[in-house]
Amino acid sequence: MDNKMKFTVRLKKNFSRYKYIYLMLLPIILYYMIFCYGPMGGVVIAFQNFKPALGISGSKWVGMKHFHDFLTGPYAWRLIKNTLMINVLQILFAFPVPIILALLINEIKCKAYKKTVQTISYMPHFISLVVMCGLLITFSRSDGIFNDFLSLFGIERTNLLAQAKLFRPLYIISGIWQEAGWGSIIYLATLSTIDPGLYEAARIDGASRFQRTLYVSLPGLSSIIIVQLIMRIGNILTTGFEKVFLLYNPLTYDTADIISTYIYRQGLELTNYSYGTAVGLFNSVVNLVILVVANYVSRKVTEESLW
């Protein structure tokens, strides 16, 4: 029996044994087929001068024109730079925070206090992004709570979100506040799988709590940290559209306008469907290349990778 026949027989047995699990999986498969893979056929309009009245089959083909227009246009460098800057700052400042928080929570010995800290740190994640951005906009106004605090140090009141230089710090800090606790869950789960005997052996050898964290906890987290970092690097040109869209304004375009918001303005507000699709396709292809390169480098350097 060849490998193909063996696979078919094994699949039939598994389906017969776990048919209800496969049925539970069916809605997920349909979701991705309909809303993720199905629309991918529409990327062909990136190579057309798409007109809704003519449809895909009747629209004129223009090849790489829209890609050329974007890359040679006045906004390409600004958009790429802003998207990269925000994501690099998130990797540098936001990515380590859940790891550090998980390590600190793991050191708490009182179970009741530990659960309380975990619950409080998770709570901001469940606040709607719209509500959170609304609060941030209100607090950042000239008469908001942030300016009330800054005025105590003699700093002049001003609308903080109207200043381009402050957009990125506010974006990063608010993201850390909202997602650090939630992001620490996966690291806490990994820490719980580390053999307690390793900590006991290190303690007997005279290792301090910091040394046990450095030489036992961190090595235990290394695999999941690398996987998370590769995935984060693979999305380095993908910044959350919703949050930027809710917070930015024309006064902060110089530092806040990113590829996703530009696609929205071009594709939906100005109805340049083909141009917007071309920019989005460019963004996705570059992300894919970066992900493959990051995975390859990680496999060569650390022997850990996604595939």
PDB file of C-alpha atoms in Angstrom:
ATOM      1  CA  MET A   1       0.000   0.000   0.000  1.00  0.00           C
ATOM      2  CA  ASP A   2       1.518   3.327  -1.081  1.00  0.00           C
ATOM      3  CA  ASN A   3       1.643   6.444   1.096  1.00  0.00           C
ATOM      4  CA  LYS A   4      -1.402   7.979  -0.621  1.00  0.00           C
ATOM      5  CA  MET A   5      -3.565   4.960   0.157  1.00  0.00           C
ATOM      6  CA  LYS A   6      -2.289   4.837   3.733  1.00  0.00           C
ATOM      7  CA  PHE A   7      -3.188   8.500   4.205  1.00  0.00           C
ATOM      8  CA  THR A   8      -6.688   7.955   2.765  1.00  0.00           C
ATOM      9  CA  VAL A   9      -7.361   4.965   5.036  1.00  0.00           C
ATOM     10  CA  ARG A  10      -6.020   6.821   8.089  1.00  0.00           C
ATOM     11  CA  LEU A  11      -8.148   9.869   7.252  1.00  0.00           C
ATOM     12  CA  LYS A  12     -11.301   7.767   6.966  1.00  0.00           C
ATOM     13  CA  LYS A  13     -10.622   6.110  10.319  1.00  0.00           C
ATOM     14  CA  ASN A  14      -9.957   9.459  11.984  1.00  0.00           C
ATOM     15  CA  PHE A  15     -13.094  10.999  10.506  1.00  0.00           C
ATOM     16  CA  SER A  16     -15.188   8.028  11.640  1.00  0.00           C
ATOM     17  CA  ARG A  17     -13.724   8.204  15.156  1.00  0.00           C
ATOM     18  CA  TYR A  18     -13.672  12.005  15.551  1.00  0.00           C
ATOM     19  CA  LYS A  19     -16.555  13.020  13.273  1.00  0.00           C
ATOM     20  CA  TYR A  20     -18.048  15.440  15.794  1.00  0.00           C
ATOM     21  CA  ILE A  21     -14.724  17.213  16.218  1.00  0.00           C
ATOM     22  CA  TYR A  22     -14.480  17.570  12.431  1.00  0.00           C
ATOM     23  CA  LEU A  23     -18.010  18.966  12.372  1.00  0.00           C
ATOM     24  CA  MET A  24     -17.020  21.527  15.023  1.00  0.00           C
ATOM     25  CA  LEU A  25     -14.080  22.486  12.792  1.00  0.00           C
ATOM     26  CA  LEU A  26     -16.297  22.982   9.738  1.00  0.00           C
ATOM     27  CA  PRO A  27     -17.556  26.519  10.601  1.00  0.00           C
ATOM     28  CA  ILE A  28     -13.948  27.683  11.070  1.00  0.00           C
ATOM     29  CA  ILE A  29     -12.941  26.250   7.693  1.00  0.00           C
ATOM     30  CA  LEU A  30     -15.953  27.861   6.010  1.00  0.00           C
ATOM     31  CA  TYR A  31     -15.149  31.203   7.650  1.00  0.00           C
ATOM     32  CA  TYR A  32     -11.617  31.258   6.271  1.00  0.00           C
ATOM     33  CA  MET A  33     -12.721  29.958   2.872  1.00  0.00           C
ATOM     34  CA  ILE A  34     -15.431  32.605   2.475  1.00  0.00           C
ATOM     35  CA  PHE A  35     -13.880  35.667   4.130  1.00  0.00           C
ATOM     36  CA  CYS A  36     -10.113  35.088   3.769  1.00  0.00           C
ATOM     37  CA  TYR A  37      -9.290  32.873   0.785  1.00  0.00           C
ATOM     38  CA  GLY A  38     -12.308  33.664  -1.385  1.00  0.00           C
ATOM     39  CA  PRO A  39     -11.663  37.418  -1.670  1.00  0.00           C
ATOM     40  CA  MET A  40      -8.005  36.798  -2.617  1.00  0.00           C
ATOM     41  CA  GLY A  41      -9.092  36.443  -6.225  1.00  0.00           C
ATOM     42  CA  GLY A  42      -9.928  40.133  -6.177  1.00  0.00           C
ATOM     43  CA  VAL A  43      -6.253  41.127  -5.995  1.00  0.00           C
ATOM     44  CA  VAL A  44      -6.171  40.988  -9.795  1.00  0.00           C
ATOM     45  CA  ILE A  45      -7.673  44.491  -9.833  1.00  0.00           C
ATOM     46  CA  ALA A  46      -4.272  45.721  -8.614  1.00  0.00           C
ATOM     47  CA  PHE A  47      -3.145  45.152 -12.211  1.00  0.00           C
ATOM     48  CA  GLN A  48      -6.220  46.793 -13.751  1.00  0.00           C
ATOM     49  CA  ASN A  49      -7.855  50.170 -14.019  1.00  0.00           C
ATOM     50  CA  PHE A  50     -10.857  48.708 -12.252  1.00  0.00           C
ATOM     51  CA  LYS A  51     -14.303  50.169 -12.891  1.00  0.00           C
ATOM     52  CA  PRO A  52     -17.183  48.700 -10.864  1.00  0.00           C
ATOM     53  CA  ALA A  53     -19.571  49.179 -13.778  1.00  0.00           C
ATOM     54  CA  LEU A  54     -17.328  47.100 -16.060  1.00  0.00           C
ATOM     55  CA  GLY A  55     -16.345  44.462 -13.505  1.00  0.00           C
ATOM     56  CA  ILE A  56     -13.086  42.556 -13.376  1.00  0.00           C
ATOM     57  CA  SER A  57     -13.519  40.979 -16.805  1.00  0.00           C
ATOM     58  CA  GLY A  58     -14.283  44.274 -18.521  1.00  0.00           C
ATOM     59  CA  SER A  59     -11.747  46.557 -16.831  1.00  0.00           C
ATOM     60  CA  LYS A  60      -8.572  47.563 -18.641  1.00  0.00           C
ATOM     61  CA  TRP A  61      -5.302  45.872 -17.694  1.00  0.00           C
ATOM     62  CA  VAL A  62      -2.501  48.280 -16.766  1.00  0.00           C
ATOM     63  CA  GLY A  63       0.144  45.890 -15.428  1.00  0.00           C
ATOM     64  CA  MET A  64       2.469  47.317 -12.748  1.00  0.00           C
ATOM     65  CA  LYS A  65       1.364  50.938 -13.223  1.00  0.00           C
ATOM     66  CA  HIS A  66      -0.210  51.333  -9.751  1.00  0.00           C
ATOM     67  CA  PHE A  67       2.822  49.842  -8.020  1.00  0.00           C
ATOM     68  CA  HIS A  68       5.081  52.221  -9.919  1.00  0.00           C
ATOM     69  CA  ASP A  69       2.843  55.195  -9.086  1.00  0.00           C
ATOM     70  CA  PHE A  70       2.928  54.361  -5.392  1.00  0.00           C
ATOM     71  CA  LEU A  71       6.663  53.712  -5.108  1.00  0.00           C
ATOM     72  CA  THR A  72       7.548  56.856  -7.076  1.00  0.00           C
ATOM     73  CA  GLY A  73       4.855  59.001  -5.443  1.00  0.00           C
ATOM     74  CA  PRO A  74       5.390  61.646  -2.748  1.00  0.00           C
ATOM     75  CA  TYR A  75       3.870  59.590   0.102  1.00  0.00           C
ATOM     76  CA  ALA A  76       5.567  56.189  -0.261  1.00  0.00           C
ATOM     77  CA  TRP A  77       8.612  56.939   1.882  1.00  0.00           C
ATOM     78  CA  ARG A  78       6.565  58.661   4.581  1.00  0.00           C
ATOM     79  CA  LEU A  79       4.108  55.775   4.803  1.00  0.00           C
ATOM     80  CA  ILE A  80       6.774  53.059   4.870  1.00  0.00           C
ATOM     81  CA  LYS A  81       8.871  55.012   7.394  1.00  0.00           C
ATOM     82  CA  ASN A  82       5.918  55.645   9.739  1.00  0.00           C
ATOM     83  CA  THR A  83       4.752  52.030   9.559  1.00  0.00           C
ATOM     84  CA  LEU A  84       8.260  50.728  10.213  1.00  0.00           C
ATOM     85  CA  MET A  85       8.916  53.199  13.028  1.00  0.00           C
ATOM     86  CA  ILE A  86       5.733  52.336  14.925  1.00  0.00           C
ATOM     87  CA  ASN A  87       6.334  48.597  14.571  1.00  0.00           C
ATOM     88  CA  VAL A  88      10.025  48.779  15.475  1.00  0.00           C
ATOM     89  CA  LEU A  89       9.167  50.845  18.568  1.00  0.00           C
ATOM     90  CA  GLN A  90       6.537  48.271  19.502  1.00  0.00           C
ATOM     91  CA  ILE A  91       9.108  45.464  19.185  1.00  0.00           C
ATOM     92  CA  LEU A  92      11.681  47.390  21.228  1.00  0.00           C
ATOM     93  CA  PHE A  93       9.396  48.637  24.000  1.00  0.00           C
ATOM     94  CA  ALA A  94       6.081  46.739  23.930  1.00  0.00           C
ATOM     95  CA  PHE A  95       7.248  43.221  23.032  1.00  0.00           C
ATOM     96  CA  PRO A  96       9.442  42.661  26.164  1.00  0.00           C
ATOM     97  CA  VAL A  97       6.825  43.979  28.627  1.00  0.00           C
ATOM     98  CA  PRO A  98       4.571  40.850  28.693  1.00  0.00           C
ATOM     99  CA  ILE A  99       7.684  38.705  29.195  1.00  0.00           C
ATOM    100  CA  ILE A 100       8.900  40.822  32.106  1.00  0.00           C
ATOM    101  CA  LEU A 101       5.385  40.935  33.587  1.00  0.00           C
ATOM    102  CA  ALA A 102       5.055  37.150  33.351  1.00  0.00           C
ATOM    103  CA  LEU A 103       8.411  36.687  35.086  1.00  0.00           C
ATOM    104  CA  LEU A 104       7.394  39.071  37.865  1.00  0.00           C
ATOM    105  CA  ILE A 105       3.983  37.440  38.359  1.00  0.00           C
ATOM    106  CA  ASN A 106       5.654  34.025  38.411  1.00  0.00           C
ATOM    107  CA  GLU A 107       7.722  35.135  41.407  1.00  0.00           C
ATOM    108  CA  ILE A 108       4.627  35.965  43.490  1.00  0.00           C
ATOM    109  CA  LYS A 109       4.184  33.222  46.090  1.00  0.00           C
ATOM    110  CA  CYS A 110       0.799  34.245  47.549  1.00  0.00           C
ATOM    111  CA  LYS A 111      -1.782  32.630  45.248  1.00  0.00           C
ATOM    112  CA  ALA A 112      -4.582  35.072  46.100  1.00  0.00           C
ATOM    113  CA  TYR A 113      -2.389  38.097  45.436  1.00  0.00           C
ATOM    114  CA  LYS A 114      -1.042  36.477  42.265  1.00  0.00           C
ATOM    115  CA  LYS A 115      -4.548  35.906  40.888  1.00  0.00           C
ATOM    116  CA  THR A 116      -5.531  39.474  41.775  1.00  0.00           C
ATOM    117  CA  VAL A 117      -2.530  40.910  39.921  1.00  0.00           C
ATOM    118  CA  GLN A 118      -3.233  38.710  36.906  1.00  0.00           C
ATOM    119  CA  THR A 119      -6.898  39.727  36.785  1.00  0.00           C
ATOM    120  CA  ILE A 120      -6.116  43.444  37.049  1.00  0.00           C
ATOM    121  CA  SER A 121      -3.458  43.206  34.334  1.00  0.00           C
ATOM    122  CA  TYR A 122      -5.845  41.333  31.977  1.00  0.00           C
ATOM    123  CA  MET A 123      -8.765  43.749  32.369  1.00  0.00           C
ATOM    124  CA  PRO A 124      -7.645  46.531  29.960  1.00  0.00           C
ATOM    125  CA  HIS A 125      -7.599  44.010  27.108  1.00  0.00           C
ATOM    126  CA  PHE A 126     -11.385  43.647  27.342  1.00  0.00           C
ATOM    127  CA  ILE A 127     -12.007  47.378  26.957  1.00  0.00           C
ATOM    128  CA  SER A 128     -13.283  48.108  23.465  1.00  0.00           C
ATOM    129  CA  LEU A 129     -10.641  49.710  21.257  1.00  0.00           C
ATOM    130  CA  VAL A 130     -13.110  52.459  20.364  1.00  0.00           C
ATOM    131  CA  VAL A 131     -13.743  53.185  24.053  1.00  0.00           C
ATOM    132  CA  MET A 132     -10.032  53.124  24.848  1.00  0.00           C
ATOM    133  CA  CYS A 133      -9.222  55.521  22.005  1.00  0.00           C
ATOM    134  CA  GLY A 134     -12.094  57.772  23.074  1.00  0.00           C
ATOM    135  CA  LEU A 135     -10.683  57.902  26.603  1.00  0.00           C
ATOM    136  CA  LEU A 136      -7.199  58.619  25.272  1.00  0.00           C
ATOM    137  CA  ILE A 137      -8.494  61.456  23.101  1.00  0.00           C
ATOM    138  CA  THR A 138     -10.423  62.934  26.046  1.00  0.00           C
ATOM    139  CA  PHE A 139      -7.483  62.634  28.441  1.00  0.00           C
ATOM    140  CA  SER A 140      -5.112  64.176  25.861  1.00  0.00           C
ATOM    141  CA  ARG A 141      -7.149  67.329  25.291  1.00  0.00           C
ATOM    142  CA  SER A 142      -5.843  70.639  26.617  1.00  0.00           C
ATOM    143  CA  ASP A 143      -8.304  70.386  29.534  1.00  0.00           C
ATOM    144  CA  GLY A 144      -7.772  66.634  30.001  1.00  0.00           C
ATOM    145  CA  ILE A 145      -6.252  64.717  32.874  1.00  0.00           C
ATOM    146  CA  PHE A 146      -2.858  64.364  31.193  1.00  0.00           C
ATOM    147  CA  ASN A 147      -2.516  68.125  30.937  1.00  0.00           C
ATOM    148  CA  ASP A 148      -3.734  68.512  34.532  1.00  0.00           C
ATOM    149  CA  PHE A 149      -0.762  66.388  35.588  1.00  0.00           C
ATOM    150  CA  LEU A 150       1.727  68.098  33.262  1.00  0.00           C
ATOM    151  CA  SER A 151       0.618  71.550  34.410  1.00  0.00           C
ATOM    152  CA  LEU A 152       1.856  70.675  37.910  1.00  0.00           C
ATOM    153  CA  PHE A 153       5.373  70.806  36.441  1.00  0.00           C
ATOM    154  CA  GLY A 154       4.760  74.083  34.655  1.00  0.00           C
ATOM    155  CA  ILE A 155       4.258  72.541  31.209  1.00  0.00           C
ATOM    156  CA  GLU A 156       1.913  74.513  28.962  1.00  0.00           C
ATOM    157  CA  ARG A 157      -1.472  72.955  28.244  1.00  0.00           C
ATOM    158  CA  THR A 158      -1.938  71.683  24.697  1.00  0.00           C
ATOM    159  CA  ASN A 159      -3.812  69.000  22.789  1.00  0.00           C
ATOM    160  CA  LEU A 160      -1.287  66.155  22.960  1.00  0.00           C
ATOM    161  CA  LEU A 161      -2.754  64.174  20.057  1.00  0.00           C
ATOM    162  CA  ALA A 162      -2.518  67.243  17.825  1.00  0.00           C
ATOM    163  CA  GLN A 163       1.279  67.151  18.093  1.00  0.00           C
ATOM    164  CA  ALA A 164       2.927  64.865  15.574  1.00  0.00           C
ATOM    165  CA  LYS A 165       5.960  64.168  17.779  1.00  0.00           C
ATOM    166  CA  LEU A 166       3.772  62.804  20.599  1.00  0.00           C
ATOM    167  CA  PHE A 167       1.619  60.443  18.521  1.00  0.00           C
ATOM    168  CA  ARG A 168       4.024  57.503  18.583  1.00  0.00           C
ATOM    169  CA  PRO A 169       4.759  57.620  22.343  1.00  0.00           C
ATOM    170  CA  LEU A 170       1.041  57.837  23.137  1.00  0.00           C
ATOM    171  CA  TYR A 171       0.299  54.993  20.721  1.00  0.00           C
ATOM    172  CA  ILE A 172       2.995  52.704  22.165  1.00  0.00           C
ATOM    173  CA  ILE A 173       2.324  53.460  25.848  1.00  0.00           C
ATOM    174  CA  SER A 174      -1.445  53.013  25.508  1.00  0.00           C
ATOM    175  CA  GLY A 175      -0.847  49.720  23.683  1.00  0.00           C
ATOM    176  CA  ILE A 176       1.407  48.460  26.468  1.00  0.00           C
ATOM    177  CA  TRP A 177      -1.204  49.388  29.071  1.00  0.00           C
ATOM    178  CA  GLN A 178      -3.973  47.597  27.191  1.00  0.00           C
ATOM    179  CA  GLU A 179      -2.222  44.427  25.993  1.00  0.00           C
ATOM    180  CA  ALA A 180       0.708  43.679  28.338  1.00  0.00           C
ATOM    181  CA  GLY A 181      -1.359  41.635  30.794  1.00  0.00           C
ATOM    182  CA  TRP A 182      -3.123  39.671  28.078  1.00  0.00           C
ATOM    183  CA  GLY A 183       0.134  39.023  26.241  1.00  0.00           C
ATOM    184  CA  SER A 184       1.706  37.627  29.407  1.00  0.00           C
ATOM    185  CA  ILE A 185      -0.742  34.682  29.498  1.00  0.00           C
ATOM    186  CA  ILE A 186       1.187  32.586  26.991  1.00  0.00           C
ATOM    187  CA  TYR A 187       4.450  33.157  28.878  1.00  0.00           C
ATOM    188  CA  LEU A 188       2.864  32.317  32.239  1.00  0.00           C
ATOM    189  CA  ALA A 189       1.502  29.106  30.740  1.00  0.00           C
ATOM    190  CA  THR A 190       4.978  28.213  29.488  1.00  0.00           C
ATOM    191  CA  LEU A 191       6.550  29.003  32.865  1.00  0.00           C
ATOM    192  CA  SER A 192       4.107  26.620  34.533  1.00  0.00           C
ATOM    193  CA  THR A 193       5.553  23.743  32.458  1.00  0.00           C
ATOM    194  CA  ILE A 194       9.133  24.232  33.711  1.00  0.00           C
ATOM    195  CA  ASP A 195      10.245  21.445  36.052  1.00  0.00           C
ATOM    196  CA  PRO A 196      10.238  22.787  39.659  1.00  0.00           C
ATOM    197  CA  GLY A 197      13.242  20.565  40.287  1.00  0.00           C
ATOM    198  CA  LEU A 198      15.339  22.904  38.156  1.00  0.00           C
ATOM    199  CA  TYR A 199      14.520  25.825  40.449  1.00  0.00           C
ATOM    200  CA  GLU A 200      15.249  23.696  43.521  1.00  0.00           C
ATOM    201  CA  ALA A 201      18.583  22.546  42.116  1.00  0.00           C
ATOM    202  CA  ALA A 202      19.550  26.127  41.299  1.00  0.00           C
ATOM    203  CA  ARG A 203      18.543  27.244  44.802  1.00  0.00           C
ATOM    204  CA  ILE A 204      20.643  24.507  46.398  1.00  0.00           C
ATOM    205  CA  ASP A 205      23.583  25.625  44.269  1.00  0.00           C
ATOM    206  CA  GLY A 206      23.235  29.087  45.784  1.00  0.00           C
ATOM    207  CA  ALA A 207      21.489  30.876  42.927  1.00  0.00           C
ATOM    208  CA  SER A 208      19.569  33.983  43.927  1.00  0.00           C
ATOM    209  CA  ARG A 209      15.986  34.606  42.741  1.00  0.00           C
ATOM    210  CA  PHE A 210      17.307  36.827  39.962  1.00  0.00           C
ATOM    211  CA  GLN A 211      19.808  34.166  38.899  1.00  0.00           C
ATOM    212  CA  ARG A 212      17.095  31.492  38.906  1.00  0.00           C
ATOM    213  CA  THR A 213      15.009  33.730  36.667  1.00  0.00           C
ATOM    214  CA  LEU A 214      17.995  34.404  34.405  1.00  0.00           C
ATOM    215  CA  TYR A 215      19.262  30.831  34.092  1.00  0.00           C
ATOM    216  CA  VAL A 216      16.080  28.748  34.501  1.00  0.00           C
ATOM    217  CA  SER A 217      12.978  30.797  33.636  1.00  0.00           C
ATOM    218  CA  LEU A 218      14.318  32.675  30.606  1.00  0.00           C
ATOM    219  CA  PRO A 219      15.804  29.580  28.913  1.00  0.00           C
ATOM    220  CA  GLY A 220      12.454  27.879  29.455  1.00  0.00           C
ATOM    221  CA  LEU A 221      10.750  30.759  27.668  1.00  0.00           C
ATOM    222  CA  SER A 222      13.268  31.035  24.840  1.00  0.00           C
ATOM    223  CA  SER A 223      11.356  28.893  22.326  1.00  0.00           C
ATOM    224  CA  ILE A 224       8.032  30.711  22.695  1.00  0.00           C
ATOM    225  CA  ILE A 225       9.787  34.110  22.738  1.00  0.00           C
ATOM    226  CA  ILE A 226      11.513  33.348  19.439  1.00  0.00           C
ATOM    227  CA  VAL A 227       8.294  32.118  17.810  1.00  0.00           C
ATOM    228  CA  GLN A 228       6.399  35.208  18.978  1.00  0.00           C
ATOM    229  CA  LEU A 229       9.216  37.480  17.802  1.00  0.00           C
ATOM    230  CA  ILE A 230       9.305  35.872  14.344  1.00  0.00           C
ATOM    231  CA  MET A 231       5.549  36.353  13.999  1.00  0.00           C
ATOM    232  CA  ARG A 232       5.870  39.953  15.154  1.00  0.00           C
ATOM    233  CA  ILE A 233       8.687  40.679  12.694  1.00  0.00           C
ATOM    234  CA  GLY A 234       6.633  39.056   9.938  1.00  0.00           C
ATOM    235  CA  ASN A 235       3.968  41.710  10.514  1.00  0.00           C
ATOM    236  CA  ILE A 236       6.397  44.609  10.721  1.00  0.00           C
ATOM    237  CA  LEU A 237       4.592  46.488   7.944  1.00  0.00           C
ATOM    238  CA  THR A 238       1.183  45.736   9.415  1.00  0.00           C
ATOM    239  CA  THR A 239       0.132  48.159  12.128  1.00  0.00           C
ATOM    240  CA  GLY A 240      -3.342  48.072  13.648  1.00  0.00           C
ATOM    241  CA  PHE A 241      -5.422  50.168  11.259  1.00  0.00           C
ATOM    242  CA  GLU A 242      -8.293  50.712  13.660  1.00  0.00           C
ATOM    243  CA  LYS A 243      -6.300  52.331  16.452  1.00  0.00           C
ATOM    244  CA  VAL A 244      -4.309  54.634  14.181  1.00  0.00           C
ATOM    245  CA  PHE A 245      -7.480  55.572  12.302  1.00  0.00           C
ATOM    246  CA  LEU A 246      -9.260  56.464  15.548  1.00  0.00           C
ATOM    247  CA  LEU A 247      -6.364  58.519  16.937  1.00  0.00           C
ATOM    248  CA  TYR A 248      -4.722  60.298  14.023  1.00  0.00           C
ATOM    249  CA  ASN A 249      -5.720  63.530  12.289  1.00  0.00           C
ATOM    250  CA  PRO A 250      -4.284  65.675   9.461  1.00  0.00           C
ATOM    251  CA  LEU A 251      -2.030  67.478  11.955  1.00  0.00           C
ATOM    252  CA  THR A 252      -0.235  64.217  12.795  1.00  0.00           C
ATOM    253  CA  TYR A 253       0.000  62.693   9.310  1.00  0.00           C
ATOM    254  CA  ASP A 254       3.783  63.238   9.263  1.00  0.00           C
ATOM    255  CA  THR A 255       4.300  60.608  11.998  1.00  0.00           C
ATOM    256  CA  ALA A 256       0.938  58.792  12.187  1.00  0.00           C
ATOM    257  CA  ASP A 257      -0.122  58.128   8.608  1.00  0.00           C
ATOM    258  CA  ILE A 258       0.641  54.484   7.800  1.00  0.00           C
ATOM    259  CA  ILE A 259       0.132  52.167   4.842  1.00  0.00           C
ATOM    260  CA  SER A 260      -3.192  50.808   6.147  1.00  0.00           C
ATOM    261  CA  THR A 261      -4.779  54.227   6.635  1.00  0.00           C
ATOM    262  CA  TYR A 262      -3.493  55.380   3.247  1.00  0.00           C
ATOM    263  CA  ILE A 263      -5.088  52.325   1.614  1.00  0.00           C
ATOM    264  CA  TYR A 264      -8.384  53.196   3.330  1.00  0.00           C
ATOM    265  CA  ARG A 265      -8.332  56.788   2.084  1.00  0.00           C
ATOM    266  CA  GLN A 266      -7.342  55.842  -1.445  1.00  0.00           C
ATOM    267  CA  GLY A 267      -9.440  52.708  -1.843  1.00  0.00           C
ATOM    268  CA  LEU A 268     -12.660  53.693  -0.072  1.00  0.00           C
ATOM    269  CA  GLU A 269     -12.803  57.460   0.409  1.00  0.00           C
ATOM    270  CA  LEU A 270     -11.372  58.350  -3.032  1.00  0.00           C
ATOM    271  CA  THR A 271     -12.650  55.130  -4.711  1.00  0.00           C
ATOM    272  CA  ASN A 272      -9.245  54.379  -6.266  1.00  0.00           C
ATOM    273  CA  TYR A 273      -9.902  50.665  -5.886  1.00  0.00           C
ATOM    274  CA  SER A 274      -7.081  49.394  -8.079  1.00  0.00           C
ATOM    275  CA  TYR A 275      -4.486  51.716  -6.585  1.00  0.00           C
ATOM    276  CA  GLY A 276      -5.512  50.847  -3.021  1.00  0.00           C
ATOM    277  CA  THR A 277      -5.407  47.128  -3.811  1.00  0.00           C
ATOM    278  CA  ALA A 278      -1.946  47.496  -5.354  1.00  0.00           C
ATOM    279  CA  VAL A 279      -0.610  49.207  -2.227  1.00  0.00           C
ATOM    280  CA  GLY A 280      -2.172  46.515  -0.026  1.00  0.00           C
ATOM    281  CA  LEU A 281      -0.696  43.728  -2.180  1.00  0.00           C
ATOM    282  CA  PHE A 282       2.732  45.362  -2.028  1.00  0.00           C
ATOM    283  CA  ASN A 283       2.434  45.517   1.756  1.00  0.00           C
ATOM    284  CA  SER A 284       1.455  41.828   2.022  1.00  0.00           C
ATOM    285  CA  VAL A 285       4.251  40.618  -0.263  1.00  0.00           C
ATOM    286  CA  VAL A 286       6.904  42.561   1.658  1.00  0.00           C
ATOM    287  CA  ASN A 287       5.543  41.180   4.946  1.00  0.00           C
ATOM    288  CA  LEU A 288       5.753  37.639   3.564  1.00  0.00           C
ATOM    289  CA  VAL A 289       9.355  38.123   2.446  1.00  0.00           C
ATOM    290  CA  ILE A 290      10.348  39.552   5.844  1.00  0.00           C
ATOM    291  CA  LEU A 291       8.636  36.635   7.619  1.00  0.00           C
ATOM    292  CA  VAL A 292      10.488  34.042   5.514  1.00  0.00           C
ATOM    293  CA  VAL A 293      13.833  35.805   6.045  1.00  0.00           C
ATOM    294  CA  ALA A 294      13.256  36.157   9.812  1.00  0.00           C
ATOM    295  CA  ASN A 295      12.288  32.482  10.074  1.00  0.00           C
ATOM    296  CA  TYR A 296      15.393  31.426   8.094  1.00  0.00           C
ATOM    297  CA  VAL A 297      17.756  33.560  10.202  1.00  0.00           C
ATOM    298  CA  SER A 298      16.192  32.265  13.435  1.00  0.00           C
ATOM    299  CA  ARG A 299      16.536  28.640  12.297  1.00  0.00           C
ATOM    300  CA  LYS A 300      20.196  29.171  11.456  1.00  0.00           C
ATOM    301  CA  VAL A 301      21.094  31.152  14.589  1.00  0.00           C
ATOM    302  CA  THR A 302      18.907  29.621  17.328  1.00  0.00           C
ATOM    303  CA  GLU A 303      17.619  26.393  15.730  1.00  0.00           C
ATOM    304  CA  GLU A 304      14.091  27.580  16.556  1.00  0.00           C
ATOM    305  CA  SER A 305      11.614  28.493  13.796  1.00  0.00           C
ATOM    306  CA  LEU A 306       7.993  28.400  12.701  1.00  0.00           C
ATOM    307  CA  TRP A 307       8.693  25.749  10.070  1.00  0.00           C
TER     308      TRP A 307
END
